[in-house]
Amino acid sequence: MKKSFPFSAIVGQEQMKLSMILTAIDQRLGGVLVFGDRGTGKSTAVRALAALLPSITVVRACPVNSAGPQDCPDWAGITCFETEDRLTPVVDLPLGVTEDRVTGALDIERALTRGEKAFQPGLLAQANRGYLYIDEVNLLEDHIVDLLLDVAQSGENVVEREGLSIRHAARFVLVGSGNPEEGELRPQLLDRFGLLVEVRSPESIDERVEVIERRDAFETDPDRFAKKWAREDRKIRDAISTARGALGSVKVSRAVLRDCARLCVELGADGLRGELTLLRAGRALAAYRGDPALGRAHLRAVAPLALSHRLRRDPMDEAGSSSRVLRAVDEVLA
């Protein structure tokens, strides 16, 4: 099995790493979109994250990773409900993928060889209870984007074609990456991502040298390099597991809720998704740091991630979205 570059060995890009850790703690955050220059470790970070995710218990024969017999779909025809622990699935959705490959379709082989009408599960089934990763998400075909929006909203994949009527759970964390110079992302899909991170190439010579050294060491001897960073990765993995357990006990005062609402009103964010994402991201950060209550320091840290892609365009304000969020944070949380 090909080794992934260790998550803890990624140089810099702290906001990107933090956002991925937060989605691992609270999967209701709605995923993360990483936009920025090519060659800045976006894909590397996603694949490295997979090694940090806690395992999940699944029914071994279930094609949609159900946790128990009660969740297994009837169409799967499962007769043995033995369970096992597996790594959290991280499924790649490639550009050019067909709708049948995403949703699943009629199993042609069984239809031809046995004359049976059976369902062949797709990528959404594989990603249930895990992560769905789309590189170059801004280049994805529109009809696939529409499909993903529907499933992400409902948490269910519905296939109605060729005489098949299939439903199964499809709850996953959506992670996308892309380069904005190659195309914009449709606003409907952009809004579905809970967090947005903008990454840039490092400008410091020392930092660039550090990146080159670590990458070269990894490619020269992956096993040795992974062993060197195993302890640091284990610390992050344990902290994520602990934070998941503590998430429900983090206290949230009404004053903090008012801060969330005031920030979104100040920025002119549409709807209430901004407040909810800000609350969940701040609470996940508090749990990760071992803090008993959500406070302003947590909101300050996650506000650019949760709100920078929810701002209305202001033709009179030439500042970037992150700068506008930071300015509002300074004013509201002073």
Short mmCIF file of C-alpha atoms in Angstrom, two decimals:
data_model
loop_
_atom_site.label_atom_id
_atom_site.label_comp_id
_atom_site.label_asym_id
_atom_site.label_seq_id
_atom_site.Cartn_x
_atom_site.Cartn_y
_atom_site.Cartn_z
CA MET A 1 0.00 0.00 0.00
CA LYS A 2 1.41 3.38 -1.03
CA LYS A 3 2.23 5.56 1.96
CA SER A 4 0.78 9.03 2.29
CA PHE A 5 2.88 12.02 3.26
CA PRO A 6 2.45 12.51 7.06
CA PHE A 7 -0.06 15.21 7.98
CA SER A 8 2.16 16.65 10.70
CA ALA A 9 5.10 16.97 8.28
CA ILE A 10 3.31 19.47 6.05
CA VAL A 11 5.18 22.77 6.33
CA GLY A 12 3.07 25.83 7.15
CA GLN A 13 -0.48 26.02 5.69
CA GLU A 14 -1.80 26.10 9.26
CA GLN A 15 -5.28 27.28 8.28
CA MET A 16 -5.67 24.44 5.81
CA LYS A 17 -4.58 21.87 8.38
CA LEU A 18 -6.82 23.37 11.06
CA SER A 19 -9.87 23.33 8.81
CA MET A 20 -9.39 19.67 8.01
CA ILE A 21 -8.95 18.78 11.65
CA LEU A 22 -12.18 20.63 12.51
CA THR A 23 -14.14 18.67 9.89
CA ALA A 24 -12.74 15.47 11.37
CA ILE A 25 -14.01 16.50 14.82
CA ASP A 26 -17.50 17.62 13.73
CA GLN A 27 -18.61 16.14 10.41
CA ARG A 28 -21.73 18.35 10.43
CA LEU A 29 -19.52 21.32 9.51
CA GLY A 30 -20.23 20.68 5.85
CA GLY A 31 -16.75 20.01 4.56
CA VAL A 32 -13.96 22.27 3.42
CA LEU A 33 -12.90 23.89 0.16
CA VAL A 34 -9.21 24.59 -0.34
CA PHE A 35 -8.55 27.11 -3.09
CA GLY A 36 -5.15 28.35 -4.14
CA ASP A 37 -1.95 28.03 -6.12
CA ARG A 38 -0.92 24.76 -7.70
CA GLY A 39 1.66 22.73 -5.76
CA THR A 40 0.77 24.04 -2.31
CA GLY A 41 -0.04 20.68 -0.74
CA LYS A 42 -3.83 20.70 -1.12
CA SER A 43 -4.16 17.11 -2.32
CA THR A 44 -1.34 15.97 -0.06
CA ALA A 45 -3.16 17.29 3.00
CA VAL A 46 -6.41 15.52 2.10
CA ARG A 47 -4.69 12.17 1.63
CA ALA A 48 -2.66 12.68 4.79
CA LEU A 49 -5.84 13.39 6.73
CA ALA A 50 -7.13 9.91 5.94
CA ALA A 51 -4.41 8.40 8.11
CA LEU A 52 -5.57 10.47 11.09
CA LEU A 53 -9.25 9.59 10.96
CA PRO A 54 -10.55 7.20 13.62
CA SER A 55 -11.79 3.85 12.37
CA ILE A 56 -15.51 3.15 12.02
CA THR A 57 -17.49 -0.02 12.75
CA VAL A 58 -19.33 -1.34 9.69
CA VAL A 59 -21.31 -4.41 8.66
CA ARG A 60 -18.69 -6.28 6.67
CA ALA A 61 -20.94 -7.18 3.74
CA CYS A 62 -22.70 -3.83 3.50
CA PRO A 63 -21.80 -1.77 0.39
CA VAL A 64 -22.77 1.54 2.08
CA ASN A 65 -20.72 1.11 5.29
CA SER A 66 -23.76 0.71 7.57
CA ALA A 67 -23.02 0.67 11.29
CA GLY A 68 -25.54 -2.06 12.09
CA PRO A 69 -28.16 -4.40 10.58
CA GLN A 70 -30.91 -1.81 11.02
CA ASP A 71 -29.12 0.55 8.60
CA CYS A 72 -28.40 -1.98 5.84
CA PRO A 73 -30.49 -1.42 2.68
CA ASP A 74 -32.81 -4.26 1.65
CA TRP A 75 -31.58 -4.21 -1.94
CA ALA A 76 -28.10 -5.29 -0.74
CA GLY A 77 -29.51 -8.73 0.18
CA ILE A 78 -27.24 -9.09 3.20
CA THR A 79 -27.62 -12.31 5.18
CA CYS A 80 -24.58 -12.07 7.46
CA PHE A 81 -24.37 -9.02 9.71
CA GLU A 82 -20.92 -9.49 11.21
CA THR A 83 -19.22 -6.19 11.90
CA GLU A 84 -15.61 -5.07 11.64
CA ASP A 85 -13.59 -1.90 12.20
CA ARG A 86 -12.34 -0.11 9.08
CA LEU A 87 -10.48 3.04 8.29
CA THR A 88 -12.81 5.96 7.58
CA PRO A 89 -13.31 5.89 3.79
CA VAL A 90 -11.82 8.72 1.74
CA VAL A 91 -13.14 8.42 -1.81
CA ASP A 92 -11.81 10.35 -4.82
CA LEU A 93 -14.34 11.71 -7.30
CA PRO A 94 -12.38 12.27 -10.53
CA LEU A 95 -13.15 14.84 -13.20
CA GLY A 96 -15.02 13.36 -16.12
CA VAL A 97 -16.76 10.82 -13.91
CA THR A 98 -20.12 9.62 -15.20
CA GLU A 99 -23.37 10.04 -13.30
CA ASP A 100 -23.77 6.25 -13.15
CA ARG A 101 -20.36 5.90 -11.51
CA VAL A 102 -21.30 8.50 -8.90
CA THR A 103 -24.79 7.30 -8.02
CA GLY A 104 -24.55 3.65 -8.97
CA ALA A 105 -26.48 1.90 -11.73
CA LEU A 106 -27.74 -1.41 -13.05
CA ASP A 107 -25.16 -4.18 -12.65
CA ILE A 108 -24.72 -5.00 -16.32
CA GLU A 109 -22.57 -8.10 -15.70
CA ARG A 110 -25.20 -9.74 -13.48
CA ALA A 111 -27.93 -8.75 -15.87
CA LEU A 112 -26.14 -10.40 -18.80
CA THR A 113 -24.76 -13.50 -17.09
CA ARG A 114 -27.57 -14.31 -14.66
CA GLY A 115 -30.51 -12.36 -16.02
CA GLU A 116 -30.85 -10.61 -12.67
CA LYS A 117 -31.74 -6.96 -12.18
CA ALA A 118 -29.31 -5.82 -9.47
CA PHE A 119 -27.82 -2.53 -8.32
CA GLN A 120 -24.11 -1.75 -8.64
CA PRO A 121 -23.31 0.83 -5.92
CA GLY A 122 -21.35 3.93 -6.91
CA LEU A 123 -18.93 6.35 -5.30
CA LEU A 124 -21.62 7.87 -3.05
CA ALA A 125 -22.17 4.47 -1.45
CA GLN A 126 -18.45 4.04 -0.86
CA ALA A 127 -18.18 7.52 0.69
CA ASN A 128 -21.07 7.10 3.15
CA ARG A 129 -19.84 7.89 6.70
CA GLY A 130 -16.54 9.09 5.26
CA TYR A 131 -15.04 11.74 2.99
CA LEU A 132 -15.67 12.54 -0.67
CA TYR A 133 -12.71 14.35 -2.20
CA ILE A 134 -12.90 16.31 -5.47
CA ASP A 135 -9.69 17.72 -6.88
CA GLU A 136 -10.20 20.59 -9.34
CA VAL A 137 -13.77 20.85 -8.08
CA ASN A 138 -14.28 24.10 -10.00
CA LEU A 139 -13.91 22.14 -13.25
CA LEU A 140 -16.57 19.58 -12.38
CA GLU A 141 -19.42 19.24 -14.91
CA ASP A 142 -22.61 21.09 -13.96
CA HIS A 143 -24.90 18.05 -13.89
CA ILE A 144 -22.55 16.28 -11.44
CA VAL A 145 -22.48 19.43 -9.30
CA ASP A 146 -26.30 19.49 -9.24
CA LEU A 147 -26.36 15.84 -8.27
CA LEU A 148 -23.91 16.36 -5.41
CA LEU A 149 -25.87 19.36 -4.14
CA ASP A 150 -29.05 17.30 -3.96
CA VAL A 151 -27.39 14.41 -2.15
CA ALA A 152 -25.41 16.65 0.21
CA GLN A 153 -28.63 18.38 1.24
CA SER A 154 -30.74 15.26 1.73
CA GLY A 155 -28.08 12.81 2.95
CA GLU A 156 -29.66 10.22 0.69
CA ASN A 157 -28.84 8.89 -2.78
CA VAL A 158 -31.93 8.11 -4.86
CA VAL A 159 -31.58 6.17 -8.13
CA GLU A 160 -34.63 5.83 -10.37
CA ARG A 161 -33.75 4.37 -13.75
CA GLU A 162 -33.85 1.23 -15.89
CA GLY A 163 -36.60 -0.20 -13.70
CA LEU A 164 -34.52 0.26 -10.55
CA SER A 165 -35.77 2.20 -7.53
CA ILE A 166 -32.93 2.42 -5.04
CA ARG A 167 -32.30 4.54 -1.95
CA HIS A 168 -29.39 4.50 0.46
CA ALA A 169 -27.74 6.78 2.98
CA ALA A 170 -25.04 9.07 1.56
CA ARG A 171 -23.71 11.22 4.38
CA PHE A 172 -20.17 12.34 3.79
CA VAL A 173 -17.77 15.20 4.38
CA LEU A 174 -17.20 17.00 1.11
CA VAL A 175 -13.62 18.16 0.53
CA GLY A 176 -12.78 20.09 -2.60
CA SER A 177 -9.65 21.71 -3.92
CA GLY A 178 -8.86 23.82 -6.92
CA ASN A 179 -7.07 26.72 -8.51
CA PRO A 180 -9.33 29.78 -8.96
CA GLU A 181 -7.33 30.84 -12.04
CA GLU A 182 -8.69 27.78 -13.87
CA GLY A 183 -12.36 28.54 -13.28
CA GLU A 184 -14.83 29.80 -10.73
CA LEU A 185 -16.98 27.60 -8.55
CA ARG A 186 -20.75 27.86 -8.87
CA PRO A 187 -22.14 29.87 -5.91
CA GLN A 188 -24.61 27.11 -5.04
CA LEU A 189 -21.78 24.61 -4.49
CA LEU A 190 -19.51 27.17 -2.82
CA ASP A 191 -22.17 27.83 -0.19
CA ARG A 192 -22.42 24.11 0.57
CA PHE A 193 -18.86 24.01 1.86
CA GLY A 194 -18.76 24.79 5.55
CA LEU A 195 -15.22 26.17 5.52
CA LEU A 196 -13.09 27.86 2.89
CA VAL A 197 -9.31 28.13 2.97
CA GLU A 198 -7.20 30.17 0.59
CA VAL A 199 -3.65 28.87 0.30
CA ARG A 200 -0.64 30.51 -1.28
CA SER A 201 2.86 29.39 -2.12
CA PRO A 202 5.30 30.12 0.72
CA GLU A 203 7.26 33.34 0.21
CA SER A 204 9.96 32.69 2.79
CA ILE A 205 13.14 31.10 1.39
CA ASP A 206 13.61 29.10 4.60
CA GLU A 207 10.09 27.75 4.41
CA ARG A 208 10.45 26.75 0.76
CA VAL A 209 13.73 24.98 1.54
CA GLU A 210 12.03 23.13 4.41
CA VAL A 211 9.26 21.96 2.07
CA ILE A 212 11.80 20.69 -0.47
CA GLU A 213 13.87 18.90 2.18
CA ARG A 214 10.89 17.06 3.66
CA ARG A 215 9.42 16.12 0.28
CA ASP A 216 12.76 14.81 -0.94
CA ALA A 217 13.27 12.82 2.26
CA PHE A 218 9.81 11.29 1.89
CA GLU A 219 10.31 10.31 -1.74
CA THR A 220 13.75 8.86 -0.99
CA ASP A 221 12.61 6.61 1.86
CA PRO A 222 8.84 6.80 2.59
CA ASP A 223 8.92 4.22 5.41
CA ARG A 224 11.71 5.95 7.31
CA PHE A 225 10.13 9.36 6.86
CA ALA A 226 6.70 8.11 8.01
CA LYS A 227 8.28 6.50 11.06
CA LYS A 228 10.00 9.78 11.95
CA TRP A 229 6.68 11.64 11.97
CA ALA A 230 4.49 8.86 13.37
CA ARG A 231 4.59 10.25 16.90
CA GLU A 232 3.41 13.71 15.83
CA ASP A 233 0.64 12.21 13.69
CA ARG A 234 -0.43 10.05 16.65
CA LYS A 235 -0.75 13.15 18.84
CA ILE A 236 -3.10 14.77 16.33
CA ARG A 237 -5.11 11.56 15.90
CA ASP A 238 -5.53 11.20 19.67
CA ALA A 239 -6.48 14.88 20.01
CA ILE A 240 -9.17 14.45 17.33
CA SER A 241 -10.59 11.41 19.12
CA THR A 242 -10.60 13.23 22.45
CA ALA A 243 -12.23 16.30 20.91
CA ARG A 244 -14.97 14.19 19.34
CA GLY A 245 -15.83 12.85 22.77
CA ALA A 246 -15.76 16.30 24.36
CA LEU A 247 -17.71 18.11 21.64
CA GLY A 248 -21.10 17.70 23.31
CA SER A 249 -19.89 19.04 26.64
CA VAL A 250 -18.48 22.36 25.33
CA LYS A 251 -20.64 25.11 26.82
CA VAL A 252 -22.07 27.80 24.58
CA SER A 253 -23.44 30.95 26.19
CA ARG A 254 -26.17 33.18 24.75
CA ALA A 255 -23.59 35.99 24.59
CA VAL A 256 -21.47 33.91 22.20
CA LEU A 257 -24.51 33.20 20.04
CA ARG A 258 -25.14 36.94 19.87
CA ASP A 259 -21.51 37.43 18.78
CA CYS A 260 -22.05 34.91 15.96
CA ALA A 261 -25.21 36.69 14.81
CA ARG A 262 -23.66 40.18 15.05
CA LEU A 263 -20.67 39.10 12.97
CA CYS A 264 -22.90 37.73 10.22
CA VAL A 265 -25.13 40.81 10.23
CA GLU A 266 -22.08 43.09 10.11
CA LEU A 267 -20.79 41.20 7.07
CA GLY A 268 -24.19 40.98 5.37
CA ALA A 269 -24.10 37.20 5.15
CA ASP A 270 -27.19 35.68 3.51
CA GLY A 271 -29.30 33.19 5.47
CA LEU A 272 -28.29 31.61 8.75
CA ARG A 273 -25.78 29.05 7.51
CA GLY A 274 -22.95 31.39 8.47
CA GLU A 275 -23.95 31.53 12.13
CA LEU A 276 -24.41 27.78 12.35
CA THR A 277 -21.06 27.06 10.72
CA LEU A 278 -19.31 29.63 12.91
CA LEU A 279 -20.83 28.05 16.01
CA ARG A 280 -19.90 24.49 15.03
CA ALA A 281 -16.38 25.38 13.92
CA GLY A 282 -15.73 27.39 17.10
CA ARG A 283 -17.06 24.60 19.28
CA ALA A 284 -14.91 22.01 17.47
CA LEU A 285 -11.86 24.22 18.01
CA ALA A 286 -12.67 24.61 21.72
CA ALA A 287 -12.97 20.82 22.05
CA TYR A 288 -9.67 20.35 20.19
CA ARG A 289 -7.90 22.74 22.55
CA GLY A 290 -9.48 21.14 25.61
CA ASP A 291 -11.40 24.28 26.56
CA PRO A 292 -14.68 23.79 28.48
CA ALA A 293 -16.58 26.65 26.81
CA LEU A 294 -16.77 28.41 23.44
CA GLY A 295 -15.38 31.93 23.65
CA ARG A 296 -14.43 34.88 21.50
CA ALA A 297 -10.90 33.61 20.94
CA HIS A 298 -12.33 30.56 19.19
CA LEU A 299 -14.64 32.68 17.04
CA ARG A 300 -11.74 34.93 16.05
CA ALA A 301 -9.75 31.92 14.90
CA VAL A 302 -12.46 30.31 12.77
CA ALA A 303 -14.39 33.33 11.46
CA PRO A 304 -12.29 33.74 8.26
CA LEU A 305 -12.73 30.03 7.51
CA ALA A 306 -16.48 30.02 8.12
CA LEU A 307 -17.54 33.37 6.66
CA SER A 308 -15.18 34.58 3.92
CA HIS A 309 -17.18 32.79 1.17
CA ARG A 310 -20.57 34.00 2.39
CA LEU A 311 -20.14 37.75 1.91
CA ARG A 312 -22.20 39.87 -0.41
CA ARG A 313 -20.17 41.65 -3.05
CA ASP A 314 -19.50 45.27 -2.11
CA PRO A 315 -18.39 47.32 -5.16
CA MET A 316 -17.29 50.12 -2.83
CA ASP A 317 -14.99 47.87 -0.79
CA GLU A 318 -11.88 46.62 -2.62
CA ALA A 319 -10.55 44.67 0.37
CA GLY A 320 -10.40 40.87 0.01
CA SER A 321 -13.03 38.71 1.70
CA SER A 322 -10.67 37.52 4.43
CA SER A 323 -9.65 41.11 5.19
CA ARG A 324 -13.30 42.14 5.44
CA VAL A 325 -13.99 39.30 7.88
CA LEU A 326 -10.99 40.20 10.03
CA ARG A 327 -12.06 43.86 10.04
CA ALA A 328 -15.57 42.87 11.17
CA VAL A 329 -14.11 40.59 13.85
CA ASP A 330 -12.05 43.49 15.21
CA GLU A 331 -15.13 45.72 15.32
CA VAL A 332 -17.67 43.24 16.72
CA LEU A 333 -15.43 41.32 19.11
CA ALA A 334 -13.39 44.29 20.33
#
